[in-house]
PDB file of C-alpha atoms in Angstrom:
ATOM      1  CA  MET A 146     -11.637 -18.173  -2.803  1.00 77.00           C
ATOM      2  CA  THR A 147     -12.657 -14.556  -2.140  1.00 82.00           C
ATOM      3  CA  SER A 148     -10.507 -12.827   0.551  1.00 88.00           C
ATOM      4  CA  PRO A 149     -12.791 -12.262   3.956  1.00 95.00           C
ATOM      5  CA  THR A 150     -12.731  -7.879   5.103  1.00 97.00           C
ATOM      6  CA  VAL A 151     -11.943  -4.928   7.267  1.00 97.00           C
ATOM      7  CA  LYS A 152     -14.798  -2.254   7.450  1.00 98.00           C
ATOM      8  CA  LEU A 153     -13.993   0.830   8.412  1.00 98.00           C
ATOM      9  CA  ASN A 154     -14.750   3.904   9.703  1.00 98.00           C
ATOM     10  CA  SER A 155     -16.712   5.006   6.447  1.00 98.00           C
ATOM     11  CA  GLY A 156     -18.874   1.890   6.595  1.00 98.00           C
ATOM     12  CA  HIS A 157     -16.582   0.345   2.773  1.00 98.00           C
ATOM     13  CA  GLN A 158     -16.383  -2.631   3.278  1.00 98.00           C
ATOM     14  CA  MET A 159     -12.274  -3.379   2.888  1.00 98.00           C
ATOM     15  CA  PRO A 160     -10.876  -7.282   1.860  1.00 98.00           C
ATOM     16  CA  LEU A 161      -8.112  -8.349   4.470  1.00 98.00           C
ATOM     17  CA  VAL A 162      -6.025  -9.586   1.714  1.00 98.00           C
ATOM     18  CA  GLY A 163      -5.631  -7.887  -1.645  1.00 98.00           C
ATOM     19  CA  PHE A 164      -2.840  -7.605  -4.359  1.00 98.00           C
ATOM     20  CA  GLY A 165      -0.160  -5.495  -4.136  1.00 98.00           C
ATOM     21  CA  LEU A 166       0.756  -3.469  -8.025  1.00 98.00           C
ATOM     22  CA  TRP A 167       4.202  -1.606  -6.297  1.00 97.00           C
ATOM     23  CA  LYS A 168       6.706  -2.837  -9.658  1.00 95.00           C
ATOM     24  CA  VAL A 169       3.953  -4.979 -11.752  1.00 96.00           C
ATOM     25  CA  ASN A 170       5.642  -4.080 -14.386  1.00 96.00           C
ATOM     26  CA  ASN A 171       3.833  -2.251 -17.493  1.00 97.00           C
ATOM     27  CA  ASP A 172       3.721  -5.334 -20.381  1.00 97.00           C
ATOM     28  CA  THR A 173       1.949  -7.742 -18.034  1.00 96.00           C
ATOM     29  CA  CYS A 174       0.242  -5.761 -15.578  1.00 98.00           C
ATOM     30  CA  ALA A 175      -3.346  -5.740 -17.515  1.00 98.00           C
ATOM     31  CA  ASP A 176      -2.633  -9.905 -17.722  1.00 97.00           C
ATOM     32  CA  THR A 177      -1.892  -9.241 -13.785  1.00 97.00           C
ATOM     33  CA  VAL A 178      -4.684  -8.283 -12.413  1.00 98.00           C
ATOM     34  CA  TYR A 179      -6.686 -10.187 -14.920  1.00 98.00           C
ATOM     35  CA  ASN A 180      -5.138 -13.111 -14.156  1.00 97.00           C
ATOM     36  CA  ALA A 181      -5.911 -11.892 -10.407  1.00 97.00           C
ATOM     37  CA  ILE A 182      -8.852 -11.627 -10.490  1.00 98.00           C
ATOM     38  CA  LYS A 183     -10.428 -14.684 -11.739  1.00 97.00           C
ATOM     39  CA  THR A 184      -7.952 -15.969  -9.241  1.00 96.00           C
ATOM     40  CA  GLY A 185     -10.496 -14.640  -6.136  1.00 97.00           C
ATOM     41  CA  TYR A 186      -7.638 -11.451  -5.531  1.00 97.00           C
ATOM     42  CA  ARG A 187     -10.992  -8.292  -5.167  1.00 98.00           C
ATOM     43  CA  LEU A 188      -8.558  -5.321  -4.170  1.00 98.00           C
ATOM     44  CA  PHE A 189      -5.672  -4.016  -5.871  1.00 98.00           C
ATOM     45  CA  ASP A 190      -3.251  -1.431  -4.604  1.00 98.00           C
ATOM     46  CA  GLY A 191      -2.258   0.448  -7.246  1.00 98.00           C
ATOM     47  CA  ALA A 192      -0.763   4.877  -6.965  1.00 98.00           C
ATOM     48  CA  CYS A 193       0.334   7.408  -9.706  1.00 98.00           C
ATOM     49  CA  ASP A 194       3.427   6.323  -8.930  1.00 98.00           C
ATOM     50  CA  TYR A 195       3.689   3.327 -10.036  1.00 98.00           C
ATOM     51  CA  GLY A 196       3.055   4.171 -13.873  1.00 98.00           C
ATOM     52  CA  ASN A 197       1.296   1.410 -14.276  1.00 98.00           C
ATOM     53  CA  GLU A 198      -2.187   2.687 -13.453  1.00 98.00           C
ATOM     54  CA  VAL A 199      -3.735   2.883 -16.794  1.00 98.00           C
ATOM     55  CA  GLU A 200      -2.892  -1.225 -17.729  1.00 98.00           C
ATOM     56  CA  ALA A 201      -3.854  -2.507 -14.480  1.00 98.00           C
ATOM     57  CA  GLY A 202      -7.203  -0.707 -15.667  1.00 98.00           C
ATOM     58  CA  GLN A 203      -6.716  -2.400 -18.638  1.00 98.00           C
ATOM     59  CA  GLY A 204      -6.737  -5.722 -16.737  1.00 98.00           C
ATOM     60  CA  VAL A 205     -10.147  -4.416 -14.675  1.00 98.00           C
ATOM     61  CA  ALA A 206     -11.416  -4.133 -17.471  1.00 98.00           C
ATOM     62  CA  ARG A 207     -11.311  -7.585 -19.409  1.00 98.00           C
ATOM     63  CA  ALA A 208     -12.761  -8.513 -15.772  1.00 98.00           C
ATOM     64  CA  ILE A 209     -16.061  -6.997 -16.818  1.00 98.00           C
ATOM     65  CA  LYS A 210     -16.292  -6.881 -19.754  1.00 98.00           C
ATOM     66  CA  GLU A 211     -16.106 -11.468 -19.771  1.00 98.00           C
ATOM     67  CA  LYS A 212     -18.691 -10.654 -16.188  1.00 98.00           C
ATOM     68  CA  LEU A 213     -16.045 -12.217 -14.087  1.00 98.00           C
ATOM     69  CA  VAL A 214     -17.174  -8.841 -11.416  1.00 98.00           C
ATOM     70  CA  THR A 215     -18.506  -6.176 -11.009  1.00 98.00           C
ATOM     71  CA  ARG A 216     -17.275  -2.528 -10.409  1.00 98.00           C
ATOM     72  CA  ASP A 217     -18.903  -2.570  -7.090  1.00 97.00           C
ATOM     73  CA  GLU A 218     -17.674  -6.449  -5.828  1.00 98.00           C
ATOM     74  CA  LEU A 219     -13.555  -4.981  -6.595  1.00 98.00           C
ATOM     75  CA  PHE A 220     -12.318  -2.215  -4.223  1.00 98.00           C
ATOM     76  CA  ILE A 221      -9.906   0.358  -5.956  1.00 98.00           C
ATOM     77  CA  VAL A 222      -6.882   1.628  -3.857  1.00 98.00           C
ATOM     78  CA  SER A 223      -5.266   4.413  -5.027  1.00 98.00           C
ATOM     79  CA  LYS A 224      -2.619   7.390  -4.104  1.00 98.00           C
ATOM     80  CA  LEU A 225      -1.429  10.863  -4.445  1.00 99.00           C
ATOM     81  CA  TRP A 226       1.608  11.585  -5.850  1.00 98.00           C
ATOM     82  CA  ASN A 227       4.100  13.977  -3.147  1.00 98.00           C
ATOM     83  CA  SER A 228       4.297  16.853  -7.074  1.00 98.00           C
ATOM     84  CA  PHE A 229      -0.205  17.204  -6.124  1.00 98.00           C
ATOM     85  CA  HIS A 230      -0.581  17.842  -2.448  1.00 98.00           C
ATOM     86  CA  ASP A 231      -1.095  21.587  -3.224  1.00 98.00           C
ATOM     87  CA  HIS A 232      -4.924  22.188  -2.705  1.00 98.00           C
ATOM     88  CA  ASP A 233      -6.308  22.130  -6.329  1.00 98.00           C
ATOM     89  CA  ARG A 234      -3.804  19.540  -7.463  1.00 98.00           C
ATOM     90  CA  VAL A 235      -5.481  17.775  -5.634  1.00 98.00           C
ATOM     91  CA  GLU A 236      -8.787  16.689  -7.608  1.00 98.00           C
ATOM     92  CA  PRO A 237      -6.661  17.458 -11.221  1.00 98.00           C
ATOM     93  CA  ILE A 238      -4.999  14.350 -10.968  1.00 98.00           C
ATOM     94  CA  CYS A 239      -7.073  12.008  -9.203  1.00 98.00           C
ATOM     95  CA  ASN A 240      -9.578  12.612 -11.780  1.00 98.00           C
ATOM     96  CA  LYS A 241      -6.560  11.872 -14.570  1.00 98.00           C
ATOM     97  CA  GLN A 242      -5.746   8.848 -12.500  1.00 98.00           C
ATOM     98  CA  LEU A 243      -9.709   7.917 -11.930  1.00 98.00           C
ATOM     99  CA  ASN A 244      -9.793   7.579 -16.149  1.00 98.00           C
ATOM    100  CA  ASP A 245      -6.304   5.556 -16.333  1.00 98.00           C
ATOM    101  CA  TRP A 246      -7.679   3.463 -14.449  1.00 98.00           C
ATOM    102  CA  GLY A 247     -10.805   3.864 -15.889  1.00 98.00           C
ATOM    103  CA  VAL A 248     -13.627   4.064 -13.272  1.00 98.00           C
ATOM    104  CA  ASP A 249     -15.915   6.984 -12.164  1.00 98.00           C
ATOM    105  CA  HIS A 250     -14.149   6.382  -8.586  1.00 98.00           C
ATOM    106  CA  PHE A 251     -11.580   5.112  -6.125  1.00 98.00           C
ATOM    107  CA  ASP A 252     -12.560   3.348  -2.939  1.00 98.00           C
ATOM    108  CA  LEU A 253     -10.014   4.609  -0.837  1.00 99.00           C
ATOM    109  CA  TYR A 254      -7.524   7.065  -2.316  1.00 99.00           C
ATOM    110  CA  ILE A 255      -4.559   7.633  -0.669  1.00 99.00           C
ATOM    111  CA  VAL A 256      -1.591  10.540   0.696  1.00 99.00           C
ATOM    112  CA  HIS A 257       0.990   8.922  -0.201  1.00 98.00           C
ATOM    113  CA  PHE A 258       4.145  10.096   2.343  1.00 98.00           C
ATOM    114  CA  PRO A 259       3.496  13.277   3.789  1.00 98.00           C
ATOM    115  CA  ILE A 260       6.116  14.557   1.490  1.00 98.00           C
ATOM    116  CA  SER A 261       5.384  18.420  -0.642  1.00 98.00           C
ATOM    117  CA  LEU A 262       7.157  18.402  -3.960  1.00 98.00           C
ATOM    118  CA  LYS A 263       6.797  21.523  -6.296  1.00 98.00           C
ATOM    119  CA  TYR A 264       4.270  20.274  -8.856  1.00 98.00           C
ATOM    120  CA  VAL A 265       5.312  18.255 -11.667  1.00 97.00           C
ATOM    121  CA  ASP A 266       2.729  19.030 -15.383  1.00 97.00           C
ATOM    122  CA  PRO A 267       1.929  15.582 -16.230  1.00 97.00           C
ATOM    123  CA  SER A 268       2.220  16.391 -20.178  1.00 97.00           C
ATOM    124  CA  GLU A 269       5.559  17.142 -19.511  1.00 95.00           C
ATOM    125  CA  ARG A 270       6.453  14.202 -16.788  1.00 96.00           C
ATOM    126  CA  TYR A 271       4.039  11.826 -15.531  1.00 97.00           C
ATOM    127  CA  PRO A 272       4.969  10.346 -13.155  1.00 98.00           C
ATOM    128  CA  PRO A 273       6.870  12.349 -11.772  1.00 97.00           C
ATOM    129  CA  GLY A 274       8.661  11.178  -9.230  1.00 97.00           C
ATOM    130  CA  PHE A 275      10.891  12.612  -6.842  1.00 97.00           C
ATOM    131  CA  THR A 276      12.797  14.827  -8.474  1.00 96.00           C
ATOM    132  CA  PHE A 277      10.912  18.181 -10.312  1.00 94.00           C
ATOM    133  CA  ASP A 278      13.560  18.331 -13.541  1.00 91.00           C
ATOM    134  CA  GLY A 279      14.469  13.939 -13.153  1.00 87.00           C
ATOM    135  CA  LYS A 280      17.352  15.443 -11.485  1.00 91.00           C
ATOM    136  CA  LYS A 281      16.724  17.862  -7.753  1.00 95.00           C
ATOM    137  CA  VAL A 282      14.597  17.534  -5.284  1.00 96.00           C
ATOM    138  CA  VAL A 283      11.943  20.861  -4.998  1.00 97.00           C
ATOM    139  CA  PRO A 284       9.729  20.997  -1.870  1.00 97.00           C
ATOM    140  CA  GLY A 285       6.733  22.223  -2.308  1.00 98.00           C
ATOM    141  CA  ASN A 286       5.149  25.037   0.205  1.00 97.00           C
ATOM    142  CA  ALA A 287       1.407  21.989   0.957  1.00 98.00           C
ATOM    143  CA  THR A 288       1.247  21.523   4.312  1.00 98.00           C
ATOM    144  CA  ILE A 289      -0.519  18.457   5.279  1.00 98.00           C
ATOM    145  CA  GLN A 290      -3.568  19.969   6.620  1.00 98.00           C
ATOM    146  CA  GLU A 291      -3.921  21.953   2.879  1.00 98.00           C
ATOM    147  CA  THR A 292      -3.339  17.979   1.341  1.00 98.00           C
ATOM    148  CA  TRP A 293      -6.021  16.472   3.662  1.00 98.00           C
ATOM    149  CA  THR A 294      -9.018  18.761   3.200  1.00 98.00           C
ATOM    150  CA  ALA A 295      -8.574  19.004  -0.342  1.00 98.00           C
ATOM    151  CA  MET A 296      -8.938  14.915   0.055  1.00 99.00           C
ATOM    152  CA  GLU A 297     -12.085  15.139   1.678  1.00 98.00           C
ATOM    153  CA  SER A 298     -13.686  17.331  -0.759  1.00 98.00           C
ATOM    154  CA  LEU A 299     -13.097  14.249  -3.443  1.00 98.00           C
ATOM    155  CA  VAL A 300     -15.199  11.902  -0.791  1.00 98.00           C
ATOM    156  CA  GLU A 301     -18.049  15.363  -1.055  1.00 98.00           C
ATOM    157  CA  LYS A 302     -18.694  14.904  -4.639  1.00 98.00           C
ATOM    158  CA  GLY A 303     -18.067  11.184  -4.864  1.00 98.00           C
ATOM    159  CA  LEU A 304     -14.878  10.384  -6.553  1.00 98.00           C
ATOM    160  CA  THR A 305     -13.302   8.505  -3.757  1.00 98.00           C
ATOM    161  CA  ARG A 306     -15.335   6.503  -1.253  1.00 98.00           C
ATOM    162  CA  SER A 307     -12.775   6.593   1.538  1.00 98.00           C
ATOM    163  CA  ILE A 308      -9.926   7.921   1.795  1.00 99.00           C
ATOM    164  CA  GLY A 309      -6.632   7.576   3.703  1.00 99.00           C
ATOM    165  CA  ILE A 310      -2.511   7.665   4.536  1.00 99.00           C
ATOM    166  CA  SER A 311       0.514   6.429   3.707  1.00 98.00           C
ATOM    167  CA  ASN A 312       4.045   6.365   5.810  1.00 98.00           C
ATOM    168  CA  PHE A 313       2.718   8.944   8.000  1.00 98.00           C
ATOM    169  CA  ASN A 314       4.588   8.488  11.671  1.00 98.00           C
ATOM    170  CA  GLY A 315       2.682   8.875  14.484  1.00 98.00           C
ATOM    171  CA  GLN A 316       3.355  12.851  15.128  1.00 97.00           C
ATOM    172  CA  LEU A 317       1.399  13.449  12.499  1.00 98.00           C
ATOM    173  CA  ILE A 318      -0.587  11.610  13.002  1.00 98.00           C
ATOM    174  CA  MET A 319      -2.123  13.659  15.875  1.00 98.00           C
ATOM    175  CA  ASP A 320      -1.471  16.015  14.333  1.00 98.00           C
ATOM    176  CA  LEU A 321      -4.016  14.879  11.294  1.00 98.00           C
ATOM    177  CA  LEU A 322      -6.540  14.108  13.675  1.00 98.00           C
ATOM    178  CA  ARG A 323      -6.702  17.180  15.526  1.00 98.00           C
ATOM    179  CA  TYR A 324      -8.703  19.117  12.216  1.00 98.00           C
ATOM    180  CA  ALA A 325      -9.914  16.199  10.061  1.00 98.00           C
ATOM    181  CA  LYS A 326     -12.897  16.255   8.957  1.00 98.00           C
ATOM    182  CA  ILE A 327     -13.079  12.924   7.697  1.00 98.00           C
ATOM    183  CA  VAL A 328     -10.637  11.280   9.908  1.00 98.00           C
ATOM    184  CA  PRO A 329      -8.143   8.380   8.405  1.00 98.00           C
ATOM    185  CA  ALA A 330      -9.915   5.232   6.871  1.00 98.00           C
ATOM    186  CA  THR A 331      -6.753   3.158   6.872  1.00 98.00           C
ATOM    187  CA  LEU A 332      -2.707   4.175   7.589  1.00 98.00           C
ATOM    188  CA  GLN A 333      -0.836   2.509   4.500  1.00 98.00           C
ATOM    189  CA  ILE A 334       2.888   1.364   6.187  1.00 98.00           C
ATOM    190  CA  GLU A 335       6.000  -0.951   5.951  1.00 98.00           C
ATOM    191  CA  HIS A 336       5.500  -3.697   8.526  1.00 98.00           C
ATOM    192  CA  HIS A 337       7.040  -7.318   7.616  1.00 98.00           C
ATOM    193  CA  PRO A 338       9.111  -8.826  11.377  1.00 98.00           C
ATOM    194  CA  TYR A 339      11.746  -7.217  11.262  1.00 98.00           C
ATOM    195  CA  LEU A 340       9.279  -3.616  12.019  1.00 98.00           C
ATOM    196  CA  THR A 341       7.443  -3.791  13.632  1.00 98.00           C
ATOM    197  CA  GLN A 342       6.093  -0.877  14.799  1.00 98.00           C
ATOM    198  CA  GLU A 343       3.486  -2.149  16.953  1.00 97.00           C
ATOM    199  CA  GLY A 344       3.564   1.297  19.416  1.00 98.00           C
ATOM    200  CA  LEU A 345       2.255   3.548  15.488  1.00 98.00           C
ATOM    201  CA  VAL A 346       0.007   0.152  14.637  1.00 98.00           C
ATOM    202  CA  LYS A 347      -1.889   0.754  18.092  1.00 98.00           C
ATOM    203  CA  LEU A 348      -2.255   4.769  17.261  1.00 98.00           C
ATOM    204  CA  ALA A 349      -4.075   3.959  13.624  1.00 98.00           C
ATOM    205  CA  GLN A 350      -6.478   1.263  15.476  1.00 98.00           C
ATOM    206  CA  ALA A 351      -7.282   3.127  18.882  1.00 98.00           C
ATOM    207  CA  ASN A 352      -8.269   5.606  16.406  1.00 98.00           C
ATOM    208  CA  ASP A 353     -10.503   3.851  14.255  1.00 98.00           C
ATOM    209  CA  MET A 354      -7.940   3.041  11.140  1.00 98.00           C
ATOM    210  CA  ALA A 355      -7.444  -0.068   9.850  1.00 98.00           C
ATOM    211  CA  VAL A 356      -3.782  -1.161   9.088  1.00 98.00           C
ATOM    212  CA  THR A 357      -2.580  -2.229   6.219  1.00 98.00           C
ATOM    213  CA  ALA A 358       1.318  -3.192   5.650  1.00 98.00           C
ATOM    214  CA  TYR A 359       3.111  -3.566   2.621  1.00 98.00           C
ATOM    215  CA  SER A 360       6.820  -4.505   2.399  1.00 97.00           C
ATOM    216  CA  SER A 361       5.459  -7.783   4.720  1.00 98.00           C
ATOM    217  CA  PHE A 362       8.235 -10.196   3.360  1.00 98.00           C
ATOM    218  CA  GLY A 363      10.974  -7.675   4.370  1.00 97.00           C
ATOM    219  CA  PRO A 364      13.856  -7.343   2.988  1.00 97.00           C
ATOM    220  CA  GLN A 365      12.256  -9.711  -0.455  1.00 93.00           C
ATOM    221  CA  SER A 366      11.121  -6.651  -2.515  1.00 89.00           C
ATOM    222  CA  PHE A 367      14.042  -4.538  -2.013  1.00 96.00           C
ATOM    223  CA  ILE A 368      17.028  -6.780  -3.191  1.00 94.00           C
ATOM    224  CA  GLU A 369      15.587  -6.376  -7.363  1.00 88.00           C
ATOM    225  CA  LEU A 370      15.841  -2.378  -6.658  1.00 91.00           C
ATOM    226  CA  GLU A 371      19.594  -3.607  -5.896  1.00 91.00           C
ATOM    227  CA  MET A 372      19.422  -2.366  -2.157  1.00 94.00           C
ATOM    228  CA  GLN A 373      22.592  -2.846  -0.254  1.00 94.00           C
ATOM    229  CA  ARG A 374      20.636  -2.879   3.327  1.00 94.00           C
ATOM    230  CA  ALA A 375      18.507  -5.851   1.706  1.00 96.00           C
ATOM    231  CA  LYS A 376      20.842  -7.948   0.049  1.00 96.00           C
ATOM    232  CA  ASP A 377      23.129  -7.355   3.450  1.00 96.00           C
ATOM    233  CA  THR A 378      19.398  -8.405   5.470  1.00 97.00           C
ATOM    234  CA  PRO A 379      18.691 -12.776   5.817  1.00 97.00           C
ATOM    235  CA  LEU A 380      15.102 -13.405   4.292  1.00 97.00           C
ATOM    236  CA  LEU A 381      11.861 -13.522   6.094  1.00 98.00           C
ATOM    237  CA  PHE A 382      11.113 -16.547   4.449  1.00 97.00           C
ATOM    238  CA  ASP A 383      14.521 -18.754   5.867  1.00 97.00           C
ATOM    239  CA  ASN A 384      14.436 -16.920   9.388  1.00 98.00           C
ATOM    240  CA  LYS A 385      14.541 -20.361  11.434  1.00 98.00           C
ATOM    241  CA  THR A 386      11.738 -19.122  13.100  1.00 98.00           C
ATOM    242  CA  VAL A 387       9.214 -18.602  10.337  1.00 98.00           C
ATOM    243  CA  LYS A 388      10.612 -21.997   9.511  1.00 98.00           C
ATOM    244  CA  ILE A 389       9.434 -23.921  11.977  1.00 98.00           C
ATOM    245  CA  ILE A 390       5.843 -22.530  12.578  1.00 98.00           C
ATOM    246  CA  ALA A 391       5.028 -22.838   8.854  1.00 98.00           C
ATOM    247  CA  ASP A 392       6.268 -26.954   8.687  1.00 98.00           C
ATOM    248  CA  LYS A 393       4.751 -26.925  12.260  1.00 98.00           C
ATOM    249  CA  HIS A 394       1.020 -25.724   9.896  1.00 97.00           C
ATOM    250  CA  GLY A 395       1.989 -27.109   6.974  1.00 97.00           C
ATOM    251  CA  LYS A 396       2.219 -24.142   5.050  1.00 97.00           C
ATOM    252  CA  THR A 397       4.993 -21.342   3.085  1.00 97.00           C
ATOM    253  CA  PRO A 398       7.254 -19.313   5.728  1.00 98.00           C
ATOM    254  CA  ALA A 399       5.009 -16.598   3.360  1.00 97.00           C
ATOM    255  CA  GLN A 400       1.126 -18.088   4.390  1.00 98.00           C
ATOM    256  CA  VAL A 401       2.542 -18.067   8.353  1.00 98.00           C
ATOM    257  CA  LEU A 402       4.463 -13.727   7.066  1.00 98.00           C
ATOM    258  CA  LEU A 403       1.054 -12.818   6.995  1.00 98.00           C
ATOM    259  CA  ARG A 404      -1.769 -14.794   8.794  1.00 98.00           C
ATOM    260  CA  TRP A 405       1.360 -12.971  11.526  1.00 98.00           C
ATOM    261  CA  ALA A 406      -0.817 -10.071  10.010  1.00 98.00           C
ATOM    262  CA  THR A 407      -4.083 -10.606   8.546  1.00 98.00           C
ATOM    263  CA  GLN A 408      -5.012 -12.625  13.051  1.00 97.00           C
ATOM    264  CA  ARG A 409      -3.435  -9.145  13.717  1.00 97.00           C
ATOM    265  CA  ASN A 410      -6.767  -7.126  11.540  1.00 97.00           C
ATOM    266  CA  ILE A 411      -3.505  -5.501  10.142  1.00 98.00           C
ATOM    267  CA  ALA A 412      -4.234  -6.094   5.822  1.00 98.00           C
ATOM    268  CA  VAL A 413      -1.880  -6.799   3.319  1.00 98.00           C
ATOM    269  CA  ILE A 414      -1.289  -6.861  -0.660  1.00 98.00           C
ATOM    270  CA  PRO A 415       1.502  -9.209  -2.157  1.00 97.00           C
ATOM    271  CA  LYS A 416       1.808 -10.274  -5.154  1.00 93.00           C
ATOM    272  CA  SER A 417       3.004 -12.716  -6.930  1.00 90.00           C
ATOM    273  CA  ASN A 418       2.893 -13.663 -10.760  1.00 86.00           C
ATOM    274  CA  ASN A 419       3.299 -17.242  -9.918  1.00 89.00           C
ATOM    275  CA  GLN A 420      -0.323 -19.397  -9.845  1.00 90.00           C
ATOM    276  CA  SER A 421       0.763 -21.654  -7.109  1.00 93.00           C
ATOM    277  CA  ARG A 422       1.410 -18.541  -5.123  1.00 93.00           C
ATOM    278  CA  LEU A 423      -1.127 -16.747  -6.484  1.00 94.00           C
ATOM    279  CA  LEU A 424      -3.277 -18.697  -4.124  1.00 95.00           C
ATOM    280  CA  GLN A 425      -1.313 -19.403  -1.007  1.00 95.00           C
ATOM    281  CA  ASN A 426      -0.828 -15.911  -0.201  1.00 96.00           C
ATOM    282  CA  LEU A 427      -4.661 -14.954  -0.387  1.00 95.00           C
ATOM    283  CA  ASP A 428      -5.335 -18.296   1.867  1.00 92.00           C
ATOM    284  CA  VAL A 429      -3.828 -17.123   5.094  1.00 92.00           C
ATOM    285  CA  THR A 430      -6.918 -16.632   7.219  1.00 92.00           C
ATOM    286  CA  SER A 431      -7.396 -20.405   6.700  1.00 92.00           C
ATOM    287  CA  PHE A 432      -5.997 -21.645   9.658  1.00 96.00           C
ATOM    288  CA  ASP A 433      -4.467 -19.252  13.214  1.00 98.00           C
ATOM    289  CA  LEU A 434      -0.994 -19.309  14.766  1.00 98.00           C
ATOM    290  CA  SER A 435      -1.222 -20.012  18.839  1.00 98.00           C
ATOM    291  CA  LYS A 436      -0.108 -17.065  20.639  1.00 98.00           C
ATOM    292  CA  SER A 437       3.288 -17.618  21.507  1.00 98.00           C
ATOM    293  CA  GLU A 438       3.871 -17.891  17.250  1.00 98.00           C
ATOM    294  CA  LEU A 439       2.799 -15.192  17.596  1.00 98.00           C
ATOM    295  CA  GLU A 440       4.792 -13.207  19.461  1.00 98.00           C
ATOM    296  CA  GLU A 441       8.031 -14.943  18.530  1.00 98.00           C
ATOM    297  CA  ILE A 442       7.617 -13.590  15.691  1.00 98.00           C
ATOM    298  CA  SER A 443       7.443 -10.364  16.634  1.00 98.00           C
ATOM    299  CA  GLY A 444      10.599 -11.017  18.183  1.00 98.00           C
ATOM    300  CA  LEU A 445      12.559 -10.673  15.441  1.00 98.00           C
ATOM    301  CA  ASP A 446      11.945  -7.064  15.069  1.00 98.00           C
ATOM    302  CA  GLN A 447      15.269  -5.192  14.526  1.00 97.00           C
ATOM    303  CA  GLN A 448      12.968  -2.309  13.811  1.00 97.00           C
ATOM    304  CA  LEU A 449      14.585  -2.468   9.601  1.00 97.00           C
ATOM    305  CA  ARG A 450      13.138   0.199   6.496  1.00 98.00           C
ATOM    306  CA  PHE A 451      13.852  -0.404   3.494  1.00 97.00           C
ATOM    307  CA  ASN A 452      11.279   1.676   2.607  1.00 97.00           C
ATOM    308  CA  ASP A 453      12.991   5.340   3.555  1.00 97.00           C
ATOM    309  CA  PRO A 454      13.737   8.177   0.900  1.00 96.00           C
ATOM    310  CA  LEU A 455      16.910   8.519   2.449  1.00 95.00           C
ATOM    311  CA  ASN A 456      17.691   4.542   1.065  1.00 93.00           C
ATOM    312  CA  TYR A 457      17.325   5.639  -2.303  1.00 91.00           C
ATOM    313  CA  GLY A 458      19.695   8.308  -2.214  1.00 91.00           C
ATOM    314  CA  VAL A 459      16.475  11.068  -1.614  1.00 94.00           C
ATOM    315  CA  ASP A 460      16.920  14.014   0.741  1.00 94.00           C
ATOM    316  CA  GLN A 461      13.130  13.737   2.587  1.00 95.00           C
ATOM    317  CA  PRO A 462      14.641  12.507   5.959  1.00 96.00           C
ATOM    318  CA  ILE A 463      10.634  12.207   6.965  1.00 96.00           C
ATOM    319  CA  TYR A 464      11.774   8.942   9.808  1.00 96.00           C
ATOM    320  CA  VAL A 465      14.131  11.425  11.383  1.00 91.00           C
TER     321      VAL A 465
END
């Protein structure tokens, strides 16, 4: 079983269902990626900030060596971290990440946050996180235009086939579209029934950007981070509306939440270490929800955001 694909504005095909590598432990990451490939996953969503790209690359290398897949059958995603937004820092860090993965190009390289932070040399600390010295957040001077111009050069040099953005709001997207030579192929955002962001999704799709949802299960991803807001929020898996719809279709609540996204042409990147859930998460395009069911789930919206720097004590108020 593999995922259907969506055609990006760059001309490349991207799987509608992928595997997210956020919070995948280093000691299990290589085996996790290898097993996910064996299960049928082809898109892997990584990032500098996740700190596990070397291990993810080891899993990919093993799968290719054993002829489970070829490199061209995989869709490898990575992200530019905030500390490397200066024009002359973008290409070197992309090359480092390619080397960590053990590949010669990314299928998609994304600006992780619209935040420029002061450069931290990878030889001193990597990944650097939000702080300059391990304690203090120090802003950088790069504009989004400077960073995006450098991202465009990565496509021209063949280091990535497509480029995208993440955690951008509507105003930033409209501004970027005024100067971009290459329109972002994707917009990756927090997207679940508690945070539907319908206007932002509509804006992106109207401008030929594919939307990818992260944290499709809402608070679930953030409880293990001891985030109080997540702890105080009822789980979507236990939501009465979601459970009734899941029972009706003979699916799990997780599958219904993922189908709510994919049926609206929004890609998803769940993760799991459980083999049965790996299969279930991949099987989220084989059934359809009714129009009223889609609307019922969308009606759960509370504009409740979890992945906000302010929620981690980082004074970067990008969503105010």
